[in-house]
Short mmCIF file of C-alpha atoms in Angstrom, two decimals:
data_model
loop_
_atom_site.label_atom_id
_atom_site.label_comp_id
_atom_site.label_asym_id
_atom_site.label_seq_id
_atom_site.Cartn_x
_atom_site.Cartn_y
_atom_site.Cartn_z
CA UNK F 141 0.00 0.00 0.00
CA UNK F 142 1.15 3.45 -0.86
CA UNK F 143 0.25 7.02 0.29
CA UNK F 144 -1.86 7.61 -2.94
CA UNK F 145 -3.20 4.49 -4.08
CA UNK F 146 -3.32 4.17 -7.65
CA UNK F 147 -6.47 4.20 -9.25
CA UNK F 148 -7.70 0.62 -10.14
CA UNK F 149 -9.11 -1.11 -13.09
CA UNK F 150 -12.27 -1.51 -12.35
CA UNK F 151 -13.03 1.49 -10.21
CA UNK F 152 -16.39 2.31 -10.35
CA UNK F 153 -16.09 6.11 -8.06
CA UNK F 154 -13.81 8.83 -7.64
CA UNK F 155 -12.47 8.24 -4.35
CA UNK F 156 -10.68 11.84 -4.18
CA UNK F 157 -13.06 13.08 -1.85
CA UNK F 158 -12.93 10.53 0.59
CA UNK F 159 -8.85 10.41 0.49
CA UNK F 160 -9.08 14.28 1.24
CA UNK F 161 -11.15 14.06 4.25
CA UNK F 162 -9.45 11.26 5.79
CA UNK F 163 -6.21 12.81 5.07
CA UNK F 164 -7.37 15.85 6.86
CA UNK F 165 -8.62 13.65 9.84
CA UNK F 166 -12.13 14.67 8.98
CA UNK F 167 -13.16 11.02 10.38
CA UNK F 168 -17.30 12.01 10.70
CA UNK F 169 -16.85 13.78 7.18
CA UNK F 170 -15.35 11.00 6.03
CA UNK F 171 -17.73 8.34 7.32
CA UNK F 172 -20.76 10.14 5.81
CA UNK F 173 -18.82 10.14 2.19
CA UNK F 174 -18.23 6.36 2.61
CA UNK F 175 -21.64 5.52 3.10
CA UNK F 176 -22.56 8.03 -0.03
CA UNK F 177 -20.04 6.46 -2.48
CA UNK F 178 -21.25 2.68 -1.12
CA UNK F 179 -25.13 3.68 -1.67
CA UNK F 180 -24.07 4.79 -5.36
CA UNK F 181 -21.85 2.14 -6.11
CA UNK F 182 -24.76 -0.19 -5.78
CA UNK F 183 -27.25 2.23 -7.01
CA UNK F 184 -29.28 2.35 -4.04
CA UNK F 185 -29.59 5.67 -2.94
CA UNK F 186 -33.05 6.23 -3.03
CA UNK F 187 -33.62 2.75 -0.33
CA UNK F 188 -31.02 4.38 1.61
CA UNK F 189 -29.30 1.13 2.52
CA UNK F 190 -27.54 -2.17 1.52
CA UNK F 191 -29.18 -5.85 1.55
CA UNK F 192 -27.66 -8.94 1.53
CA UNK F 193 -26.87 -9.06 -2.15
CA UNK F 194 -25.52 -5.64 -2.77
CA UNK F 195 -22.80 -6.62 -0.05
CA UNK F 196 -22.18 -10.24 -2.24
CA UNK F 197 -22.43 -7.82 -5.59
CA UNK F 198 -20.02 -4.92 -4.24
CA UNK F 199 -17.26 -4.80 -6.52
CA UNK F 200 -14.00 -5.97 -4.71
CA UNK F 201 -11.79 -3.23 -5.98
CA UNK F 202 -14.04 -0.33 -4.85
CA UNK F 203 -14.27 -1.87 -1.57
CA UNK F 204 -10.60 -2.46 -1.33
CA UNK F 205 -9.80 0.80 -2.17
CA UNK F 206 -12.44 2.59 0.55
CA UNK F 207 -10.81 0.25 3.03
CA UNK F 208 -7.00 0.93 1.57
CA UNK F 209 -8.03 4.62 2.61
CA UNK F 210 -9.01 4.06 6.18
CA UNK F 211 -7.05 1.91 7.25
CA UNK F 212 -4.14 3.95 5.92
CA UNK F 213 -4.66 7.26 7.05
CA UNK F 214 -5.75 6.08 10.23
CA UNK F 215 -2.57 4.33 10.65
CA UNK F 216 -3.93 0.51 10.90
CA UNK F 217 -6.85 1.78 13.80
CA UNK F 218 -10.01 2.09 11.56
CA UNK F 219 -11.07 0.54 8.44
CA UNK F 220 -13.76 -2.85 7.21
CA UNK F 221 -10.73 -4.75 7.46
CA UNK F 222 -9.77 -4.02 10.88
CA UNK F 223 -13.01 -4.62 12.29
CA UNK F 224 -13.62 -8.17 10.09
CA UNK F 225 -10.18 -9.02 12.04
CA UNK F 226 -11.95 -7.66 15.64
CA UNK F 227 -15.09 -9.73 14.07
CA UNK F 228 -13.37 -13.03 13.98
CA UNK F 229 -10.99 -12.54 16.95
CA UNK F 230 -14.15 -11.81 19.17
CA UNK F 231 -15.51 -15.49 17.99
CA UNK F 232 -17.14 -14.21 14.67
CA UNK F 233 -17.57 -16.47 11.75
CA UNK F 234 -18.35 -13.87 8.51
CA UNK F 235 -21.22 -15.15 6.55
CA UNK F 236 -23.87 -13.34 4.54
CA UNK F 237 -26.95 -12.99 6.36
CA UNK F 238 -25.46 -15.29 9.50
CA UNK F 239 -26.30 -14.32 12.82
CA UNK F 240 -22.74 -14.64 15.07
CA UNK F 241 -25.02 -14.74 18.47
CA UNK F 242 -25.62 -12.23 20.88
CA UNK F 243 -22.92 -13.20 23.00
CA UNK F 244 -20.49 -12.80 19.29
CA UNK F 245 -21.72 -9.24 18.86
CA UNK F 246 -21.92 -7.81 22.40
CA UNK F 247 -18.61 -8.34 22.52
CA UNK F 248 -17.52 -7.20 19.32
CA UNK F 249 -19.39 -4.21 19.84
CA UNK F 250 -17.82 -3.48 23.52
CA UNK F 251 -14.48 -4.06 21.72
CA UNK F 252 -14.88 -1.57 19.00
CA UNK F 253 -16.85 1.11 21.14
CA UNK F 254 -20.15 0.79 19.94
CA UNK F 255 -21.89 -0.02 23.33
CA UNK F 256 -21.61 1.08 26.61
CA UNK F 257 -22.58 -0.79 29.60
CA UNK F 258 -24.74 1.47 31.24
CA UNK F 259 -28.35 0.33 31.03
CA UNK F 260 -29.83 -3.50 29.97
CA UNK F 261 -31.58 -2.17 26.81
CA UNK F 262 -31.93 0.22 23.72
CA UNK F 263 -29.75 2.54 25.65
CA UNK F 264 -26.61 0.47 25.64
CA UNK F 265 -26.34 0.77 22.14
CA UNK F 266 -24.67 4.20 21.04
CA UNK F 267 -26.82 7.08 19.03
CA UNK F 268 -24.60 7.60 15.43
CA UNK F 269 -24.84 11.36 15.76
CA UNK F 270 -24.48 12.17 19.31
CA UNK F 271 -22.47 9.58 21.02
CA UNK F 272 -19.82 7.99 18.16
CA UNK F 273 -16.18 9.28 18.98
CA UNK F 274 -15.17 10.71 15.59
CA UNK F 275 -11.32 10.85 16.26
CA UNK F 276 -8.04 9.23 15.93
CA UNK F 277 -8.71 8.63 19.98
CA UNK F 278 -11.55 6.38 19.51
CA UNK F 279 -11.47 2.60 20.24
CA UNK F 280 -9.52 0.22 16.97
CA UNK F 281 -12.12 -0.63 15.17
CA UNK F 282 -14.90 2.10 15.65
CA UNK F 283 -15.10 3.43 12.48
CA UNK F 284 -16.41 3.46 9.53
CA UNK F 285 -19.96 3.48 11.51
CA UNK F 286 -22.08 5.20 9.23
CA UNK F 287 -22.63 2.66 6.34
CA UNK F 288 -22.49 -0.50 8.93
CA UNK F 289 -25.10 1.31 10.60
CA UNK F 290 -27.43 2.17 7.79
CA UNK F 291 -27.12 -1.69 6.68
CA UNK F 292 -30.42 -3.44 6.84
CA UNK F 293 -31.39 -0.58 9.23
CA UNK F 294 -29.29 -0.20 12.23
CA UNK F 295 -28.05 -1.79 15.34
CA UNK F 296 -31.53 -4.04 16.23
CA UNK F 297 -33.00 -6.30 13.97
CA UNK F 298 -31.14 -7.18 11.19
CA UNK F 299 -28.66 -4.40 11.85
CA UNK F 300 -25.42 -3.48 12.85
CA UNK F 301 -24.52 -7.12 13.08
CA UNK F 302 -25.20 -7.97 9.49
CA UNK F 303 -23.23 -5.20 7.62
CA UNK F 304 -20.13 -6.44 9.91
CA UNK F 305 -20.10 -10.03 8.99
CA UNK F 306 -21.28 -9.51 5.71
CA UNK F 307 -19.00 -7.05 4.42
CA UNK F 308 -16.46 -9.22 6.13
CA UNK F 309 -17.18 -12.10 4.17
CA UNK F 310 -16.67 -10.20 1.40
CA UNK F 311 -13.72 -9.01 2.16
CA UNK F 312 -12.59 -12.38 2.49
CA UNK F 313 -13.95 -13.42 -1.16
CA UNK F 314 -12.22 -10.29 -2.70
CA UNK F 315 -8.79 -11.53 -0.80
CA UNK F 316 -8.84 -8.09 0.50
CA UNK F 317 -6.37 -6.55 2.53
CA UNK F 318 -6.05 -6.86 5.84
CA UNK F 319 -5.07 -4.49 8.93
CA UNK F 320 -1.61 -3.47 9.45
CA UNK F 321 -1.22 -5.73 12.41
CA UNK F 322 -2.62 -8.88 10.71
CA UNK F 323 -0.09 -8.71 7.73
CA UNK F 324 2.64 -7.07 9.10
CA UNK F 325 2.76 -4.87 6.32
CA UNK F 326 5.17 -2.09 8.54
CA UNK F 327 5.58 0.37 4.99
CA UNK F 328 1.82 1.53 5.96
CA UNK F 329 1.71 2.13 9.39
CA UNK F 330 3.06 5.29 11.10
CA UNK F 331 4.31 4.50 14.44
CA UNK F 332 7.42 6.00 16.49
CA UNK F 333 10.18 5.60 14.23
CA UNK F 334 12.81 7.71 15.79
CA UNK F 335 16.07 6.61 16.47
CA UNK F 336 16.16 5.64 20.15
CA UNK F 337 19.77 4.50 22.45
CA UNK F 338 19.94 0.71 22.90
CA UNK F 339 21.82 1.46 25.92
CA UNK F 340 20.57 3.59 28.51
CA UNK F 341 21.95 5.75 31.55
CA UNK F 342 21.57 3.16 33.83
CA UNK F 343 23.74 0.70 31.97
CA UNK F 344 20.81 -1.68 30.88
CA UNK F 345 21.24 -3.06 27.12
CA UNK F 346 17.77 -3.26 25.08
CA UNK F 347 19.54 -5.24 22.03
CA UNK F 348 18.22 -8.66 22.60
CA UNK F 349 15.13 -7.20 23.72
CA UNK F 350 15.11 -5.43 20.41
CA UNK F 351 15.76 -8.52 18.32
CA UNK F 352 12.87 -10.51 20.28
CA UNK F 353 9.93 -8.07 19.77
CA UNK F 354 11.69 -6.98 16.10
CA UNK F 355 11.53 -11.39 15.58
CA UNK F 356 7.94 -11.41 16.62
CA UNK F 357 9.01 -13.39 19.81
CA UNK F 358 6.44 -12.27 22.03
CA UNK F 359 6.24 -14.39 25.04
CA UNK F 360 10.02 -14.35 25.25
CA UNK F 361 9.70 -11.03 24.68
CA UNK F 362 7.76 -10.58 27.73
CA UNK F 363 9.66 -12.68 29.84
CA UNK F 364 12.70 -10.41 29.22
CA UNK F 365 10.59 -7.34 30.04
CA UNK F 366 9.86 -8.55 33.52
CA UNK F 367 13.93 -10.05 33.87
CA UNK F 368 14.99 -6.21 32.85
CA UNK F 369 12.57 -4.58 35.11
CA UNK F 370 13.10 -6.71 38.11
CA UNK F 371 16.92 -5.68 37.61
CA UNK F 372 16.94 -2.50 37.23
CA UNK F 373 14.43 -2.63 40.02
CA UNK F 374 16.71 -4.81 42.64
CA UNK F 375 13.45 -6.99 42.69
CA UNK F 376 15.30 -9.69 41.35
CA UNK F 377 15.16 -12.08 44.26
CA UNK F 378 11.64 -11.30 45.56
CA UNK F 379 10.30 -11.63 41.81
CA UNK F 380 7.44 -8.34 42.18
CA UNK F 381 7.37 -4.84 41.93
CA UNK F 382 5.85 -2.77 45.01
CA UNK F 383 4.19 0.19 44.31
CA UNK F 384 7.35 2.05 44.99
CA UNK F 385 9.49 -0.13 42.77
CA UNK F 386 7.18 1.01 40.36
CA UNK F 387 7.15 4.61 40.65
CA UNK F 388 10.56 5.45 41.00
CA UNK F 389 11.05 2.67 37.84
CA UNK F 390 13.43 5.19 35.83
CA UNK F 391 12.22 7.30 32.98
CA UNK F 392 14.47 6.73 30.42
CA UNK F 393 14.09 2.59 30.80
CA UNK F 394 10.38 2.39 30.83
CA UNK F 395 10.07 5.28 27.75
CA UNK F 396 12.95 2.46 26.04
CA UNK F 397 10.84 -0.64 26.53
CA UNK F 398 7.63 0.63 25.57
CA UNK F 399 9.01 2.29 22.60
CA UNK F 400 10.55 -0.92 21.72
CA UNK F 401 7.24 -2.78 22.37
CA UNK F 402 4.87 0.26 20.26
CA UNK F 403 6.93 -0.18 17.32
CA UNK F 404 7.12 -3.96 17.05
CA UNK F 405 3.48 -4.40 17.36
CA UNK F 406 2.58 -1.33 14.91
CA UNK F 407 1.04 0.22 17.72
CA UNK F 408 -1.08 -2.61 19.35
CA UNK F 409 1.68 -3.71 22.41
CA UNK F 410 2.92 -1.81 25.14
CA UNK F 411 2.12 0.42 28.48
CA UNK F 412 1.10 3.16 26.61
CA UNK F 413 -1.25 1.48 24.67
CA UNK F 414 -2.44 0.50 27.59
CA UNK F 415 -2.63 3.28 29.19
CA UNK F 416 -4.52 4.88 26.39
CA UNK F 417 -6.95 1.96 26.75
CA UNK F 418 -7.83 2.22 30.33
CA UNK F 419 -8.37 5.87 30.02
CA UNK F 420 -10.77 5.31 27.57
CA UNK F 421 -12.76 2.71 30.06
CA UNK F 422 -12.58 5.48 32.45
CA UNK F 423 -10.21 5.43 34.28
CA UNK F 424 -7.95 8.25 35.86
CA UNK F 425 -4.46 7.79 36.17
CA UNK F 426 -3.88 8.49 40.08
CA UNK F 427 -3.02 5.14 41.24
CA UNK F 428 -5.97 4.32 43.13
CA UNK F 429 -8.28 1.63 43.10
CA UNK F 430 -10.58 2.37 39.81
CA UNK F 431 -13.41 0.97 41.24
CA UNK F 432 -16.33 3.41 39.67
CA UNK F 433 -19.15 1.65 38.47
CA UNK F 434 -20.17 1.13 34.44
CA UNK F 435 -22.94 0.23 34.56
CA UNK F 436 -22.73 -3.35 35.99
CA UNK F 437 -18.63 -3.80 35.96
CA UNK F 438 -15.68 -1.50 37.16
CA UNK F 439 -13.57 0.38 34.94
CA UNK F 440 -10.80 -2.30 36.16
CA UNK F 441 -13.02 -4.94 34.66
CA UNK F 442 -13.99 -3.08 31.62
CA UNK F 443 -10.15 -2.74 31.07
CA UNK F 444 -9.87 -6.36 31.59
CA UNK F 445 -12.33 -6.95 28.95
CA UNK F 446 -11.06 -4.23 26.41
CA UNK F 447 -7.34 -6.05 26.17
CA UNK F 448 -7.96 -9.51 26.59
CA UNK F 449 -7.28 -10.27 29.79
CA UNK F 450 -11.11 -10.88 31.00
CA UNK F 451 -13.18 -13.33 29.08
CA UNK F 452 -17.05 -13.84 29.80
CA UNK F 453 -17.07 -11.80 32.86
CA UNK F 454 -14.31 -13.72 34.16
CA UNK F 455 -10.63 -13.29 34.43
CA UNK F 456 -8.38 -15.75 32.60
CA UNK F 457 -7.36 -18.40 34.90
CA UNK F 458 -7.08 -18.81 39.01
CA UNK F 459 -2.95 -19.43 38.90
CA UNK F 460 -0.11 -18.46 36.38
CA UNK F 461 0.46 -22.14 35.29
CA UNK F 462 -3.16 -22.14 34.03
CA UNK F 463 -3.16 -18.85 32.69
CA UNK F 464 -0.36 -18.11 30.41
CA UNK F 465 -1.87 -20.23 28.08
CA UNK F 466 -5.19 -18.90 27.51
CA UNK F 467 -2.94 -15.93 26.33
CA UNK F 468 -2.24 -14.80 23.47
CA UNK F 469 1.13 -14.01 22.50
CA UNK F 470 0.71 -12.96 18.92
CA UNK F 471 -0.60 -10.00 16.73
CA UNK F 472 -4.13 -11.48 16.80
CA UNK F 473 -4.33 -10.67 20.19
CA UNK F 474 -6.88 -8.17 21.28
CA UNK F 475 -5.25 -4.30 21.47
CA UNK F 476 -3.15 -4.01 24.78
CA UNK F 477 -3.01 -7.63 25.28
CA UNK F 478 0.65 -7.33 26.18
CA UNK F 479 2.90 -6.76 27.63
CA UNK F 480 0.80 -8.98 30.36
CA UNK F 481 1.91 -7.58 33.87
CA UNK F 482 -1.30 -8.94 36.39
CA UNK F 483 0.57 -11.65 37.84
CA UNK F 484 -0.54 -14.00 40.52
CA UNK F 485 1.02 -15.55 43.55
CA UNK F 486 3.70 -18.05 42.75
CA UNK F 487 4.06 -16.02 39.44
CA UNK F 488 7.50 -17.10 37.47
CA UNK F 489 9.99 -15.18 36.29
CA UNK F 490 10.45 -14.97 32.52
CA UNK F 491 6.67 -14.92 32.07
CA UNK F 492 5.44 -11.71 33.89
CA UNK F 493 6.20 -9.82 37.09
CA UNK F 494 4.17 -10.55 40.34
CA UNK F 495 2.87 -6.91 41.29
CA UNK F 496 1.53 -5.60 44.75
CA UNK F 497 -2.30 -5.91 44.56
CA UNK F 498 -2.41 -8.33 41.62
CA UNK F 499 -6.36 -8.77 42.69
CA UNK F 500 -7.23 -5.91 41.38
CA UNK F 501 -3.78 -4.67 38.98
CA UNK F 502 -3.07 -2.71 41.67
CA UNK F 503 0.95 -2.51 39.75
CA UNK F 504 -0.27 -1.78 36.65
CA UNK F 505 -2.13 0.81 37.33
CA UNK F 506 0.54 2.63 39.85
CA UNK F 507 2.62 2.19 36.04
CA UNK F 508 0.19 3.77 34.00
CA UNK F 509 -0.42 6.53 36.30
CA UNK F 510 3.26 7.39 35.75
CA UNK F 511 3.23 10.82 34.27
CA UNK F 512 5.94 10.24 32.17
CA UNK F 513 4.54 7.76 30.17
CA UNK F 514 2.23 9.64 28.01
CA UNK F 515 -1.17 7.63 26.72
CA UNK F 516 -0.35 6.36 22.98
CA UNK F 517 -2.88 7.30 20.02
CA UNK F 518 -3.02 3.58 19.37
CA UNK F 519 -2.34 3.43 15.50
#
């Protein structure tokens, strides 16, 4: 993919438009135009939405192309093929017409932003107009919204849940692209590229940390996080970080090993991913307990939830043997899924760090409450 996509054989609408406004961020601007350009494409402007067999009928390389566009000036975070990767990942099988089960799309939908969890009915689902987050800031996956939306009428019926896994399956027939993170495609995504010291003030050499997150080696990855940090840390023998471990952790090491972890992933690892995450669930990065109430679950939970680390209201496992595998050490992983830092009693080195009030990520939070590690834009 390049930064002006050449115009393809069988195009079928000038796409100009829609490259402007997404180049200018205009993201609700944007939306709008790609639900225009969809309607005409199909010729059904005057019904005001797409059926079943529009979606099977759209012609691949105008739906590559409006997805080329989003997911490419958003940087990987928005885009049809982004959320048919979401789609699947939450336990979605794409099919036209297919209903992926309530259980499927709640969760989809609480992944991608498009529900809150404050009431048990019509009100959970968000209003297009007044309640979308049309920015760069707003959950992976939460846009486009206006032409899902407006297929087969909305969120209820055959709504919301229908334009995902159909245009989805198409995707898949057309041998679309996919997201940034799913192909590893690195030319296309815009993440910290700066040049950054291997070696920092404190002595501590990031090479071989470097080459295992640059190899894709995640879980070894992450067990030389938590060796490094218990080091530099003195922590080495007791195998945890206290709450004062963590915030006098110095600033130079932690800004090295996230940056390390941002750009390996393309923006879906690291603390300040996380960080950015758990401020969008609400919480507020003080280091308390962030035990306000959405609706029915805490923003700890809702964090839980958002990155991985909470499945079906519960979290993953009751011991560390157990748990590390239930996770998921690749790119498929949910946004924020690592590096994994909850640890439990008897937690072993080389797989994550035990932390002072694991019950409730009492560690991680102190960390992302650390002022120096700014929130991430998530690209």
């Amino acid at each position: 993919m390049t930064n002006n996509p050449q115009k393809p054989q069988e195009y079928h609408r000038d796409y100009r438009n829609l490259r402007d406004l997404l180049a200018a961020g205009k993201w609700k601007e944007a939306d709008e135009e790609t639900e225009r350009v969809m309607l005409a494409v199909t010729k059904r402007e005057k019904e005001g939405w797409l059926n079943i067999e529009s979606i099977e009928k759209f012609p691949c390389e105008d739906l590559r192309t409006i997805d080329q566009l989003w997911v490419e000036y958003s940087n990987g975070r928005f885009g049809f093929s982004v959320q048919k990767e979401i789609f699947i990942t939450c336990g979605g099988e794409p099919d036209y017409g297919e209903h992926p089960g309530n259980a499927i799309w709640t969760r989809f939908c609480n992944q991608v932003g498009w529900r809150t969890i404050e009431a048990p009915y019509h009100e959970e689902w968000l209003l297009y107009n007044n309640e979308f987050t049309f920015s760069i800031s707003a959950p992976r996956g939460h846009l486009p919204g206006t032409s899902t939306y407006r297929i087969s009428g909305g969120w209820h019926s055959l709504g919301g849940w229908l334009g995902v896994s159909s245009l989805a399956q198409r995707l898949i027939a057309c041998n679309a692209i996919s997201s940034p993170e799913i192909n590893n495609d690195t030319q296309n995504v815009v993440v910290i590229e700066e040049e950054i010291s291997l070696k920092s003030a404190n002595g501590w050499d990031y090479r071989q940390l470097n080459n295992l997150l640059k190899s894709g080696k995640w879980r070894a990855a992450d067990k030389d996080t938590a060796k490094i940090m218990l080091a530099l840390a003195g922590r080495t023998r007791h195998g945890y970080l206290d709450n004062h471990d963590i915030n006098n952790f110095p600033s130079e090491d932690l800004r090295i090993i996230d940056h390390l972890w941002v750009k390996y992933s393309n923006g879906r690892f690291g603390f300040s991913v996380q960080k950015q995450i758990y401020l969008n669930c609400g919480g507020k990065p003080d280091g308390k307990y962030p035990g306000d109430t959405i609706g029915y679950v805490t923003v700890w939970d809702k964090f839980g939830d958002q990155v991985g680390w909470r499945v079906n209201g519960k979290w993953l496992g009751s011991c560390w043997d157990s748990r590390v595998s239930l996770f998921n050490f690749d790119t498929l992983a949910p946004c924020g899924h690592l590096p994994f830092w909850v640890g439990f009693p008897g937690t072993y080195l080389g797989y994550g760090i035990e932390l002072a009030d694991w019950r409730w990520g009492g560690g991680l939070v102190s960390l992302l409450s650390r002022q120096d590690l700014l929130a991430s834009t998530i690209p």
